[in-house]
Short mmCIF file of C-alpha atoms in Angstrom, two decimals:
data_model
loop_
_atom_site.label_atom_id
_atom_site.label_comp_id
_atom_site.label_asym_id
_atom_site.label_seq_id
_atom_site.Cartn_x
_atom_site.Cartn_y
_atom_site.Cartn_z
CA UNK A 1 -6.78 -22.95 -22.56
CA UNK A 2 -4.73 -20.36 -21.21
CA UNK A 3 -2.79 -18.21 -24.15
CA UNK A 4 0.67 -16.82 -23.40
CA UNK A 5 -1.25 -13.27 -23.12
CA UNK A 6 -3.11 -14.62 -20.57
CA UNK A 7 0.01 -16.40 -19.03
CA UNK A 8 1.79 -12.96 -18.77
CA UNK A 9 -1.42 -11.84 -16.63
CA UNK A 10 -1.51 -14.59 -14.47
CA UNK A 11 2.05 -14.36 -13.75
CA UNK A 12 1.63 -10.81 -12.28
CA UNK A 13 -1.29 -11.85 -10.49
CA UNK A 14 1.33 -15.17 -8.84
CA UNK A 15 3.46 -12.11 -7.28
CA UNK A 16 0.61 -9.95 -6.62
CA UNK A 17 -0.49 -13.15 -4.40
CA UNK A 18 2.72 -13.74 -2.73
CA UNK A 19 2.87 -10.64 -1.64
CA UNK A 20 -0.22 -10.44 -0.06
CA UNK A 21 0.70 -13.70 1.80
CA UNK A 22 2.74 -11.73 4.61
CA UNK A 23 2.48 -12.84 7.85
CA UNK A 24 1.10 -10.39 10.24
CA UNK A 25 0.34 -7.43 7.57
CA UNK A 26 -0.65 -4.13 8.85
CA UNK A 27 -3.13 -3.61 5.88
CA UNK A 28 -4.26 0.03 7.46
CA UNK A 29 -0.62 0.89 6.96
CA UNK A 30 -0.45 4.09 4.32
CA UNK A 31 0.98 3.01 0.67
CA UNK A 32 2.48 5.31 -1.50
CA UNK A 33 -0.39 6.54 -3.16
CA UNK A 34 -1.49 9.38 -1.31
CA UNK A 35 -4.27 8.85 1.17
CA UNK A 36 -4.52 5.21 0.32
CA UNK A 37 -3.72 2.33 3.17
CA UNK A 38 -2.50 -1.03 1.28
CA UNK A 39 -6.17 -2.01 2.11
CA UNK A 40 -7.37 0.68 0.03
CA UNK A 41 -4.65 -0.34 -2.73
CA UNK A 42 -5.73 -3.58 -3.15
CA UNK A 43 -9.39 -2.36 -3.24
CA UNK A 44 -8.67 -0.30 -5.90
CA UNK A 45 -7.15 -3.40 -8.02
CA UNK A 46 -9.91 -5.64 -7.19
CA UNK A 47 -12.52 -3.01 -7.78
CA UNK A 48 -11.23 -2.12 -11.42
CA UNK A 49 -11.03 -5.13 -12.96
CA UNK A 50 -14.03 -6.01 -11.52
CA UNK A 51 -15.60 -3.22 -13.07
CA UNK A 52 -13.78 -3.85 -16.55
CA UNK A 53 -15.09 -7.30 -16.57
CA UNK A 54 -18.90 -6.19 -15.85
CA UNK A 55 -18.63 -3.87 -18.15
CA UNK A 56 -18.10 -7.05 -20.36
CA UNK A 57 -20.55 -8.99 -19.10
CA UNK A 58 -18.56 -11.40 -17.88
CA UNK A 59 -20.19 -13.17 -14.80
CA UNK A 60 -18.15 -11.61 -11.75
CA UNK A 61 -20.56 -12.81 -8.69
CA UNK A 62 -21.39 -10.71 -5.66
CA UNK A 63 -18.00 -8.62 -4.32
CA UNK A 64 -15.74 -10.81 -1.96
CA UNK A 65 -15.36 -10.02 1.46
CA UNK A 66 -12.75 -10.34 4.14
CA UNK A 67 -9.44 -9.32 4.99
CA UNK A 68 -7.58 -7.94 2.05
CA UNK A 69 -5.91 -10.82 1.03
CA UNK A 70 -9.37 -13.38 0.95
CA UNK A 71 -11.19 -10.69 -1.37
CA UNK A 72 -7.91 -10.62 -3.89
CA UNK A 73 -7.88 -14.54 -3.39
CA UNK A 74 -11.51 -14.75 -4.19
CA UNK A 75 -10.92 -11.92 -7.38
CA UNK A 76 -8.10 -13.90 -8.45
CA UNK A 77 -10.11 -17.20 -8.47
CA UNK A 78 -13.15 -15.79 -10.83
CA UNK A 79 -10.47 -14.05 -13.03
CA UNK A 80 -8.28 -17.36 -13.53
CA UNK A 81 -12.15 -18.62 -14.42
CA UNK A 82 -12.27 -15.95 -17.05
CA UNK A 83 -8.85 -16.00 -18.83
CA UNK A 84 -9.31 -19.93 -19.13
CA UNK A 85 -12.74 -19.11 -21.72
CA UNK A 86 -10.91 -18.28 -25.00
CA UNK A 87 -13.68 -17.17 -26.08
CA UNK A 88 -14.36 -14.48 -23.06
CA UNK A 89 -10.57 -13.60 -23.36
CA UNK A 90 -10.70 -12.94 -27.37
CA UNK A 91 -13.95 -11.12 -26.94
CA UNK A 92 -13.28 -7.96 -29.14
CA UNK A 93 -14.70 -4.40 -27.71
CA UNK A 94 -13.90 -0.55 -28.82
CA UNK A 95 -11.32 0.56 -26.02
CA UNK A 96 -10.03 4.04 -24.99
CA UNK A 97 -6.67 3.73 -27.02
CA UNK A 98 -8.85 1.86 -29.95
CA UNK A 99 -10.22 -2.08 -30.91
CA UNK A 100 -8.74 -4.81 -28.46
CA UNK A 101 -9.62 -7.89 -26.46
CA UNK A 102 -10.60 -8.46 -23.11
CA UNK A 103 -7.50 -10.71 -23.00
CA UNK A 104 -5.46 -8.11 -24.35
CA UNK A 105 -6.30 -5.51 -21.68
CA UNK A 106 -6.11 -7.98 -18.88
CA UNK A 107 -2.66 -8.30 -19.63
CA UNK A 108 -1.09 -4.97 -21.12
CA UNK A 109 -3.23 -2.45 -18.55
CA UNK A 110 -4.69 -5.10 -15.50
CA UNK A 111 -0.84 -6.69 -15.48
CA UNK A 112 0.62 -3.29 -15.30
CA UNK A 113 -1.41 -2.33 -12.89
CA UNK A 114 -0.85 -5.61 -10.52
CA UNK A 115 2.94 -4.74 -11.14
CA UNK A 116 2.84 -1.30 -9.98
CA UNK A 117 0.06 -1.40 -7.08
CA UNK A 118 2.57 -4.49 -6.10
CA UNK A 119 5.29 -1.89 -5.33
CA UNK A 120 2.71 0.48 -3.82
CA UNK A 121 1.61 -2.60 -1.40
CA UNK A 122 4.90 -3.85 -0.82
CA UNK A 123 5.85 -0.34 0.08
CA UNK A 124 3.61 -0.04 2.55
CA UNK A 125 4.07 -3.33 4.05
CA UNK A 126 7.71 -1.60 4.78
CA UNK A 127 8.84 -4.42 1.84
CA UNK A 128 10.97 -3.96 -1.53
CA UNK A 129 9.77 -5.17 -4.83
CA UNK A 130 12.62 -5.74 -7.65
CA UNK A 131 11.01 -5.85 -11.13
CA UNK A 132 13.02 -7.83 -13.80
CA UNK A 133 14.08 -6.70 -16.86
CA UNK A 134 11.01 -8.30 -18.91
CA UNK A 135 8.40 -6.63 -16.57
CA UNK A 136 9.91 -2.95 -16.62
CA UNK A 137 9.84 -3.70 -20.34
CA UNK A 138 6.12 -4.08 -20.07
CA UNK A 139 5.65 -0.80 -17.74
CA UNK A 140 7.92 1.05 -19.89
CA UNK A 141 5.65 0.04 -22.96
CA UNK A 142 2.37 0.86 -21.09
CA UNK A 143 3.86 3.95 -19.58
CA UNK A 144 4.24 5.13 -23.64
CA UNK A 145 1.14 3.60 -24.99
CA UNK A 146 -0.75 6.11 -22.16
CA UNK A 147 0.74 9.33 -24.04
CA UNK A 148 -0.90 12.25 -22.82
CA UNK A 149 -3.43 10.55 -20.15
CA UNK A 150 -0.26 8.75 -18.35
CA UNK A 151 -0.82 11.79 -15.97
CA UNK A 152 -4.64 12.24 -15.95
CA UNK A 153 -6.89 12.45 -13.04
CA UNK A 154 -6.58 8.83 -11.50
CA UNK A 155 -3.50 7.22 -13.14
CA UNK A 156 -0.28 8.79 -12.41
CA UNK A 157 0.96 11.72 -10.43
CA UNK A 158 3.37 14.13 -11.91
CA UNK A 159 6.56 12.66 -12.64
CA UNK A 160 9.56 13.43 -10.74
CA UNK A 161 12.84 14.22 -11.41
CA UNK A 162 15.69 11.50 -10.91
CA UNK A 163 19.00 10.96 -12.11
CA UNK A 164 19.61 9.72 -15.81
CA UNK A 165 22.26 7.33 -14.04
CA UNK A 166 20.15 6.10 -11.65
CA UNK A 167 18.47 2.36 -11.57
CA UNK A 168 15.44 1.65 -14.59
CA UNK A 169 13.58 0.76 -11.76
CA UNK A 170 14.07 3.89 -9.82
CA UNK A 171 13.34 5.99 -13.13
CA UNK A 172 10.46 3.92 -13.76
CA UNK A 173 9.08 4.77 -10.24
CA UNK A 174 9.59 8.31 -11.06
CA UNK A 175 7.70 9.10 -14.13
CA UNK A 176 4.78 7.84 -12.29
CA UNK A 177 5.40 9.95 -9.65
CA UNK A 178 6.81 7.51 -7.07
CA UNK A 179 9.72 8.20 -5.22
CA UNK A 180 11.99 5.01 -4.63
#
């Protein structure tokens, strides 16, 4: 049974797919985060979570292979395994910011992360992403719940300055140290 957590999760991962579906891709082609292709960006995503959910002992199966988009396809497939185990998803563990669920981190950090490494990939694909209003709600609220470590060694760059008029999205993209 998949819980409306889980739903929010697997929604990000439904755009996170479609982007990866364009034609032609130059996945070599360098993303916004600095000496990363949008090969090496979707690594990264498949890597972590894979990482997260050995670390629960969840059973993840040998790395996929392929071209960027048939390892995330493969990924998606064992995770969508996962999040429909209630039991896997309500499994309780002490995280960094305190007691949660595996279900519970899929969505509030793994979703965020799908949503911003989407922009990173689509950026690099020489393609925009538009959040909606619901989603930069979630990055705003993960972007808080971080506190001190939003800027620590491997999450965000420094943030940089932009406009208090300018979009949410564009301000968003800036305290993570994007430039729109």
């Amino acid at each position: 049974m998949t819980t409306t957590t889980s739903q929010s999760y697997l929604t990000d991962a439904d755009t996170f797919t479609a982007l990866l579906a364009t034609p032609d891709a130059d996945w070599g082609a360098a993303s916004p985060c600095e000496g990363w292709s949008a090969a090496d960006v979707i690594a990264h995503v498949v890597d972590t979570q894979r990482d997260f959910l050995a670390q629960r002992d969840a059973e993840i199966g040998e790395r996929p292979t392929g071209t960027p988009p048939e390892v995330w396809a493969a990924h998606d497939a064992v995770v969508r395994r996962l999040l429909a185990d209630d039991s896997f998803t309500a499994t309780e563990y002490a995280g960094f910011f305190g007691p949660t669920t595996v279900g519970e981190t899929l969505t509030r950090f793994y979703g965020f992360d799908l949503l911003v490494h989407q922009w990173d990939v689509a950026r690099a694909l020489g393609r925009d992403v538009t959040w909606d209003d619901a989603q930069m709600d979630r990055i705003d609220q993960a972007l808080d719940g971080f506190g001190e470590h939003l800027y620590g060694e491997g999450i965000c760059r420094p943030a940089l300055d932009a406009d208090a008029d300018a979009p949410r999205q564009t301000r968003l993209l800036a305290r993570m140290g994007r430039a729109a």
